JSON list of C-alpha atoms in Angstrom, two decimals:
[
{"chain": "V", "resi": 1, "resn": "UNK", "atom": "CA", "xyz": [76.08, 105.28, 94.75]},
{"chain": "V", "resi": 2, "resn": "UNK", "atom": "CA", "xyz": [77.99, 107.29, 97.30]},
{"chain": "V", "resi": 3, "resn": "UNK", "atom": "CA", "xyz": [81.04, 109.18, 96.12]},
{"chain": "V", "resi": 4, "resn": "UNK", "atom": "CA", "xyz": [83.03, 108.70, 99.34]},
{"chain": "V", "resi": 5, "resn": "UNK", "atom": "CA", "xyz": [83.22, 105.45, 101.28]},
{"chain": "V", "resi": 6, "resn": "UNK", "atom": "CA", "xyz": [83.57, 105.32, 104.97]},
{"chain": "V", "resi": 7, "resn": "UNK", "atom": "CA", "xyz": [84.62, 102.45, 107.19]},
{"chain": "V", "resi": 8, "resn": "UNK", "atom": "CA", "xyz": [81.85, 100.00, 107.78]},
{"chain": "V", "resi": 9, "resn": "UNK", "atom": "CA", "xyz": [79.34, 100.67, 110.55]},
{"chain": "V", "resi": 10, "resn": "UNK", "atom": "CA", "xyz": [79.32, 99.18, 113.97]},
{"chain": "V", "resi": 11, "resn": "UNK", "atom": "CA", "xyz": [78.17, 95.71, 112.72]},
{"chain": "V", "resi": 12, "resn": "UNK", "atom": "CA", "xyz": [77.16, 94.41, 116.08]},
{"chain": "V", "resi": 13, "resn": "UNK", "atom": "CA", "xyz": [74.84, 97.38, 116.76]},
{"chain": "V", "resi": 14, "resn": "UNK", "atom": "CA", "xyz": [73.59, 98.10, 113.20]},
{"chain": "V", "resi": 15, "resn": "UNK", "atom": "CA", "xyz": [73.62, 94.92, 111.12]},
{"chain": "V", "resi": 16, "resn": "UNK", "atom": "CA", "xyz": [70.27, 93.78, 112.38]},
{"chain": "V", "resi": 17, "resn": "UNK", "atom": "CA", "xyz": [69.70, 91.42, 109.46]},
{"chain": "V", "resi": 18, "resn": "UNK", "atom": "CA", "xyz": [72.64, 89.38, 110.73]},
{"chain": "V", "resi": 19, "resn": "UNK", "atom": "CA", "xyz": [71.23, 87.14, 113.50]},
{"chain": "V", "resi": 20, "resn": "UNK", "atom": "CA", "xyz": [73.15, 86.00, 115.32]},
{"chain": "V", "resi": 21, "resn": "UNK", "atom": "CA", "xyz": [76.31, 88.15, 114.91]},
{"chain": "V", "resi": 22, "resn": "UNK", "atom": "CA", "xyz": [79.51, 88.12, 116.98]},
{"chain": "V", "resi": 23, "resn": "UNK", "atom": "CA", "xyz": [82.64, 90.07, 117.29]},
{"chain": "V", "resi": 24, "resn": "UNK", "atom": "CA", "xyz": [85.91, 88.06, 118.09]},
{"chain": "V", "resi": 25, "resn": "UNK", "atom": "CA", "xyz": [89.42, 89.15, 118.85]},
{"chain": "V", "resi": 26, "resn": "UNK", "atom": "CA", "xyz": [91.54, 86.80, 116.80]},
{"chain": "V", "resi": 27, "resn": "UNK", "atom": "CA", "xyz": [95.35, 86.68, 117.37]},
{"chain": "V", "resi": 28, "resn": "UNK", "atom": "CA", "xyz": [97.08, 88.02, 114.28]},
{"chain": "V", "resi": 29, "resn": "UNK", "atom": "CA", "xyz": [94.23, 90.17, 113.10]},
{"chain": "V", "resi": 30, "resn": "UNK", "atom": "CA", "xyz": [94.53, 93.94, 113.56]},
{"chain": "V", "resi": 31, "resn": "UNK", "atom": "CA", "xyz": [90.86, 94.50, 114.18]},
{"chain": "V", "resi": 32, "resn": "UNK", "atom": "CA", "xyz": [88.10, 92.25, 115.53]},
{"chain": "V", "resi": 33, "resn": "UNK", "atom": "CA", "xyz": [86.50, 89.77, 113.20]},
{"chain": "V", "resi": 34, "resn": "UNK", "atom": "CA", "xyz": [82.80, 89.84, 112.89]},
{"chain": "V", "resi": 35, "resn": "UNK", "atom": "CA", "xyz": [80.73, 86.77, 111.87]},
{"chain": "V", "resi": 36, "resn": "UNK", "atom": "CA", "xyz": [76.96, 86.93, 111.18]},
{"chain": "V", "resi": 37, "resn": "UNK", "atom": "CA", "xyz": [74.21, 84.84, 109.67]},
{"chain": "V", "resi": 38, "resn": "UNK", "atom": "CA", "xyz": [71.74, 86.33, 107.26]},
{"chain": "V", "resi": 39, "resn": "UNK", "atom": "CA", "xyz": [68.50, 84.35, 106.68]},
{"chain": "V", "resi": 40, "resn": "UNK", "atom": "CA", "xyz": [68.28, 81.70, 105.35]},
{"chain": "V", "resi": 41, "resn": "UNK", "atom": "CA", "xyz": [71.59, 80.55, 106.83]},
{"chain": "V", "resi": 42, "resn": "UNK", "atom": "CA", "xyz": [74.04, 82.60, 104.77]},
{"chain": "V", "resi": 43, "resn": "UNK", "atom": "CA", "xyz": [77.28, 83.33, 106.54]},
{"chain": "V", "resi": 44, "resn": "UNK", "atom": "CA", "xyz": [79.20, 86.63, 106.34]},
{"chain": "V", "resi": 45, "resn": "UNK", "atom": "CA", "xyz": [82.71, 87.05, 107.70]},
{"chain": "V", "resi": 46, "resn": "UNK", "atom": "CA", "xyz": [84.17, 90.57, 108.21]},
{"chain": "V", "resi": 47, "resn": "UNK", "atom": "CA", "xyz": [87.88, 90.96, 108.82]},
{"chain": "V", "resi": 48, "resn": "UNK", "atom": "CA", "xyz": [87.33, 94.64, 109.44]},
{"chain": "V", "resi": 49, "resn": "UNK", "atom": "CA", "xyz": [86.06, 96.67, 106.59]},
{"chain": "V", "resi": 50, "resn": "UNK", "atom": "CA", "xyz": [88.32, 94.74, 104.12]},
{"chain": "V", "resi": 51, "resn": "UNK", "atom": "CA", "xyz": [88.32, 91.85, 103.40]},
{"chain": "V", "resi": 52, "resn": "UNK", "atom": "CA", "xyz": [84.80, 90.71, 103.75]},
{"chain": "V", "resi": 53, "resn": "UNK", "atom": "CA", "xyz": [83.31, 87.37, 102.58]},
{"chain": "V", "resi": 54, "resn": "UNK", "atom": "CA", "xyz": [79.64, 86.58, 101.98]},
{"chain": "V", "resi": 55, "resn": "UNK", "atom": "CA", "xyz": [78.48, 83.00, 101.50]},
{"chain": "V", "resi": 56, "resn": "UNK", "atom": "CA", "xyz": [75.06, 81.73, 100.44]},
{"chain": "V", "resi": 57, "resn": "UNK", "atom": "CA", "xyz": [73.11, 79.16, 102.42]},
{"chain": "V", "resi": 58, "resn": "UNK", "atom": "CA", "xyz": [74.96, 76.32, 100.52]},
{"chain": "V", "resi": 59, "resn": "UNK", "atom": "CA", "xyz": [78.35, 77.53, 101.75]},
{"chain": "V", "resi": 60, "resn": "UNK", "atom": "CA", "xyz": [79.32, 78.89, 98.35]},
{"chain": "V", "resi": 61, "resn": "UNK", "atom": "CA", "xyz": [81.13, 82.29, 97.98]},
{"chain": "V", "resi": 62, "resn": "UNK", "atom": "CA", "xyz": [78.62, 84.75, 96.60]},
{"chain": "V", "resi": 63, "resn": "UNK", "atom": "CA", "xyz": [80.49, 88.11, 97.07]},
{"chain": "V", "resi": 64, "resn": "UNK", "atom": "CA", "xyz": [83.22, 89.81, 98.92]},
{"chain": "V", "resi": 65, "resn": "UNK", "atom": "CA", "xyz": [85.08, 93.07, 99.43]},
{"chain": "V", "resi": 66, "resn": "UNK", "atom": "CA", "xyz": [88.79, 92.67, 98.89]},
{"chain": "V", "resi": 67, "resn": "UNK", "atom": "CA", "xyz": [91.56, 95.22, 98.42]},
{"chain": "V", "resi": 68, "resn": "UNK", "atom": "CA", "xyz": [89.01, 97.97, 97.96]},
{"chain": "V", "resi": 69, "resn": "UNK", "atom": "CA", "xyz": [87.03, 96.15, 95.26]},
{"chain": "V", "resi": 70, "resn": "UNK", "atom": "CA", "xyz": [83.68, 94.32, 95.15]},
{"chain": "V", "resi": 71, "resn": "UNK", "atom": "CA", "xyz": [84.10, 90.68, 94.07]},
{"chain": "V", "resi": 72, "resn": "UNK", "atom": "CA", "xyz": [81.08, 88.76, 93.13]},
{"chain": "V", "resi": 73, "resn": "UNK", "atom": "CA", "xyz": [80.09, 85.35, 91.85]},
{"chain": "V", "resi": 74, "resn": "UNK", "atom": "CA", "xyz": [78.20, 85.33, 88.52]},
{"chain": "V", "resi": 75, "resn": "UNK", "atom": "CA", "xyz": [77.16, 82.02, 86.91]},
{"chain": "V", "resi": 76, "resn": "UNK", "atom": "CA", "xyz": [80.08, 80.28, 88.52]},
{"chain": "V", "resi": 77, "resn": "UNK", "atom": "CA", "xyz": [82.56, 82.97, 87.43]},
{"chain": "V", "resi": 78, "resn": "UNK", "atom": "CA", "xyz": [84.31, 85.51, 89.66]},
{"chain": "V", "resi": 79, "resn": "UNK", "atom": "CA", "xyz": [83.79, 89.21, 88.61]},
{"chain": "V", "resi": 80, "resn": "UNK", "atom": "CA", "xyz": [85.61, 92.22, 90.12]},
{"chain": "V", "resi": 81, "resn": "UNK", "atom": "CA", "xyz": [83.98, 95.61, 90.19]},
{"chain": "V", "resi": 82, "resn": "UNK", "atom": "CA", "xyz": [85.88, 98.75, 90.94]},
{"chain": "V", "resi": 83, "resn": "UNK", "atom": "CA", "xyz": [84.62, 102.29, 91.43]},
{"chain": "V", "resi": 84, "resn": "UNK", "atom": "CA", "xyz": [85.79, 104.86, 88.97]},
{"chain": "V", "resi": 85, "resn": "UNK", "atom": "CA", "xyz": [85.40, 108.43, 90.03]},
{"chain": "V", "resi": 86, "resn": "UNK", "atom": "CA", "xyz": [85.34, 111.73, 88.19]},
{"chain": "V", "resi": 87, "resn": "UNK", "atom": "CA", "xyz": [84.47, 115.07, 89.51]},
{"chain": "V", "resi": 88, "resn": "UNK", "atom": "CA", "xyz": [80.88, 114.58, 88.38]},
{"chain": "V", "resi": 89, "resn": "UNK", "atom": "CA", "xyz": [80.10, 110.93, 89.05]},
{"chain": "V", "resi": 90, "resn": "UNK", "atom": "CA", "xyz": [81.01, 107.44, 90.22]},
{"chain": "V", "resi": 91, "resn": "UNK", "atom": "CA", "xyz": [80.71, 104.48, 88.09]},
{"chain": "V", "resi": 92, "resn": "UNK", "atom": "CA", "xyz": [81.40, 100.75, 88.60]},
{"chain": "V", "resi": 93, "resn": "UNK", "atom": "CA", "xyz": [83.51, 99.01, 86.05]},
{"chain": "V", "resi": 94, "resn": "UNK", "atom": "CA", "xyz": [83.35, 95.14, 85.93]},
{"chain": "V", "resi": 95, "resn": "UNK", "atom": "CA", "xyz": [85.66, 92.57, 84.49]},
{"chain": "V", "resi": 96, "resn": "UNK", "atom": "CA", "xyz": [86.04, 88.79, 84.77]},
{"chain": "V", "resi": 97, "resn": "UNK", "atom": "CA", "xyz": [88.83, 87.68, 87.00]},
{"chain": "V", "resi": 98, "resn": "UNK", "atom": "CA", "xyz": [91.51, 85.70, 85.16]},
{"chain": "V", "resi": 99, "resn": "UNK", "atom": "CA", "xyz": [92.34, 82.23, 86.44]},
{"chain": "V", "resi": 100, "resn": "UNK", "atom": "CA", "xyz": [95.70, 83.15, 88.08]},
{"chain": "V", "resi": 101, "resn": "UNK", "atom": "CA", "xyz": [94.17, 86.05, 89.97]},
{"chain": "V", "resi": 102, "resn": "UNK", "atom": "CA", "xyz": [91.26, 83.97, 91.10]},
{"chain": "V", "resi": 103, "resn": "UNK", "atom": "CA", "xyz": [93.47, 81.25, 92.36]},
{"chain": "V", "resi": 104, "resn": "UNK", "atom": "CA", "xyz": [95.58, 83.67, 94.38]},
{"chain": "V", "resi": 105, "resn": "UNK", "atom": "CA", "xyz": [92.61, 85.44, 95.80]},
{"chain": "V", "resi": 106, "resn": "UNK", "atom": "CA", "xyz": [90.78, 82.29, 96.86]},
{"chain": "V", "resi": 107, "resn": "UNK", "atom": "CA", "xyz": [93.85, 80.76, 98.33]},
{"chain": "V", "resi": 108, "resn": "UNK", "atom": "CA", "xyz": [94.65, 83.82, 100.45]},
{"chain": "V", "resi": 109, "resn": "UNK", "atom": "CA", "xyz": [91.06, 84.13, 101.58]},
{"chain": "V", "resi": 110, "resn": "UNK", "atom": "CA", "xyz": [90.77, 80.33, 102.49]},
{"chain": "V", "resi": 111, "resn": "UNK", "atom": "CA", "xyz": [94.14, 80.66, 104.52]},
{"chain": "V", "resi": 112, "resn": "UNK", "atom": "CA", "xyz": [92.66, 83.52, 106.46]},
{"chain": "V", "resi": 113, "resn": "UNK", "atom": "CA", "xyz": [89.44, 81.70, 107.17]},
{"chain": "V", "resi": 114, "resn": "UNK", "atom": "CA", "xyz": [91.47, 78.62, 108.24]},
{"chain": "V", "resi": 115, "resn": "UNK", "atom": "CA", "xyz": [93.41, 80.72, 110.69]},
{"chain": "V", "resi": 116, "resn": "UNK", "atom": "CA", "xyz": [90.08, 82.02, 112.15]},
{"chain": "V", "resi": 117, "resn": "UNK", "atom": "CA", "xyz": [88.75, 78.50, 112.41]},
{"chain": "V", "resi": 118, "resn": "UNK", "atom": "CA", "xyz": [91.96, 77.35, 114.21]},
{"chain": "V", "resi": 119, "resn": "UNK", "atom": "CA", "xyz": [91.77, 80.33, 116.63]},
{"chain": "V", "resi": 120, "resn": "UNK", "atom": "CA", "xyz": [88.07, 79.43, 117.39]},
{"chain": "V", "resi": 121, "resn": "UNK", "atom": "CA", "xyz": [88.83, 75.70, 117.82]},
{"chain": "V", "resi": 122, "resn": "UNK", "atom": "CA", "xyz": [91.89, 76.18, 120.06]},
{"chain": "V", "resi": 123, "resn": "UNK", "atom": "CA", "xyz": [90.25, 78.73, 122.34]},
{"chain": "V", "resi": 124, "resn": "UNK", "atom": "CA", "xyz": [92.72, 81.44, 121.19]},
{"chain": "V", "resi": 125, "resn": "UNK", "atom": "CA", "xyz": [89.93, 83.62, 119.83]},
{"chain": "V", "resi": 126, "resn": "UNK", "atom": "CA", "xyz": [88.25, 85.76, 122.49]},
{"chain": "V", "resi": 127, "resn": "UNK", "atom": "CA", "xyz": [84.51, 86.70, 122.22]},
{"chain": "V", "resi": 128, "resn": "UNK", "atom": "CA", "xyz": [84.11, 90.44, 122.48]},
{"chain": "V", "resi": 129, "resn": "UNK", "atom": "CA", "xyz": [80.38, 91.00, 122.11]},
{"chain": "V", "resi": 130, "resn": "UNK", "atom": "CA", "xyz": [77.42, 89.91, 120.01]},
{"chain": "V", "resi": 131, "resn": "UNK", "atom": "CA", "xyz": [73.69, 89.80, 119.41]},
{"chain": "V", "resi": 132, "resn": "UNK", "atom": "CA", "xyz": [71.44, 86.75, 119.19]},
{"chain": "V", "resi": 133, "resn": "UNK", "atom": "CA", "xyz": [71.41, 83.26, 120.60]},
{"chain": "V", "resi": 134, "resn": "UNK", "atom": "CA", "xyz": [74.74, 81.45, 120.27]},
{"chain": "V", "resi": 135, "resn": "UNK", "atom": "CA", "xyz": [76.68, 84.63, 119.38]},
{"chain": "V", "resi": 136, "resn": "UNK", "atom": "CA", "xyz": [79.33, 83.81, 121.92]},
{"chain": "V", "resi": 137, "resn": "UNK", "atom": "CA", "xyz": [79.65, 80.21, 121.20]},
{"chain": "V", "resi": 138, "resn": "UNK", "atom": "CA", "xyz": [82.87, 79.20, 119.30]},
{"chain": "V", "resi": 139, "resn": "UNK", "atom": "CA", "xyz": [81.31, 75.83, 118.61]},
{"chain": "V", "resi": 140, "resn": "UNK", "atom": "CA", "xyz": [78.31, 77.36, 116.87]},
{"chain": "V", "resi": 141, "resn": "UNK", "atom": "CA", "xyz": [80.61, 79.50, 114.59]},
{"chain": "V", "resi": 142, "resn": "UNK", "atom": "CA", "xyz": [82.88, 76.55, 113.92]},
{"chain": "V", "resi": 143, "resn": "UNK", "atom": "CA", "xyz": [79.78, 74.62, 112.71]},
{"chain": "V", "resi": 144, "resn": "UNK", "atom": "CA", "xyz": [78.84, 77.53, 110.45]},
{"chain": "V", "resi": 145, "resn": "UNK", "atom": "CA", "xyz": [82.34, 77.72, 108.92]},
{"chain": "V", "resi": 146, "resn": "UNK", "atom": "CA", "xyz": [82.36, 73.94, 108.41]},
{"chain": "V", "resi": 147, "resn": "UNK", "atom": "CA", "xyz": [79.61, 74.40, 105.79]},
{"chain": "V", "resi": 148, "resn": "UNK", "atom": "CA", "xyz": [82.13, 76.10, 103.51]},
{"chain": "V", "resi": 149, "resn": "UNK", "atom": "CA", "xyz": [83.70, 73.56, 101.29]},
{"chain": "V", "resi": 150, "resn": "UNK", "atom": "CA", "xyz": [87.45, 73.59, 100.54]},
{"chain": "V", "resi": 151, "resn": "UNK", "atom": "CA", "xyz": [88.33, 74.53, 97.98]},
{"chain": "V", "resi": 152, "resn": "UNK", "atom": "CA", "xyz": [85.69, 77.27, 97.96]},
{"chain": "V", "resi": 153, "resn": "UNK", "atom": "CA", "xyz": [82.90, 76.87, 95.45]},
{"chain": "V", "resi": 154, "resn": "UNK", "atom": "CA", "xyz": [81.57, 79.95, 93.66]},
{"chain": "V", "resi": 155, "resn": "UNK", "atom": "CA", "xyz": [77.78, 80.59, 93.64]},
{"chain": "V", "resi": 156, "resn": "UNK", "atom": "CA", "xyz": [75.91, 80.91, 90.47]},
{"chain": "V", "resi": 157, "resn": "UNK", "atom": "CA", "xyz": [74.73, 84.34, 91.48]},
{"chain": "V", "resi": 158, "resn": "UNK", "atom": "CA", "xyz": [75.67, 86.92, 94.14]},
{"chain": "V", "resi": 159, "resn": "UNK", "atom": "CA", "xyz": [72.35, 86.73, 96.04]},
{"chain": "V", "resi": 160, "resn": "UNK", "atom": "CA", "xyz": [71.79, 85.12, 99.50]},
{"chain": "V", "resi": 161, "resn": "UNK", "atom": "CA", "xyz": [69.92, 82.10, 98.17]}
]
């Protein structure tokens, strides 16, 4: 595990497992939002390097990166993993998320995703660039986002399928 994190790579250029993938300017967001599909139909949404949400092919939240921590679904529970550094090593410490914290996190995330959907649906979001068929189609991404149930369901495991 790396001792020092950097901002995420140029996802449009480098995230070749996300096909299609698209970068959108969304009013109210400081950086472009990147959406991508990982086979077999698992959606990822990047609001810059943080927050990031990954869903499985059933539209269930499987993992995310929020407030500098990795959040993952595990048997229907939400677990947060934080890096703990010493001068010699880096270790991950995991803990179950308490109900109040889970409710707050999911509510904030769902509201942000709803604003993205509204911007795409109203034409306020501007396509910047992308890769793959349908990358620049707001309708395509709205269809992908529609697979996510509200309230969000947690996956049984953090893997794609």
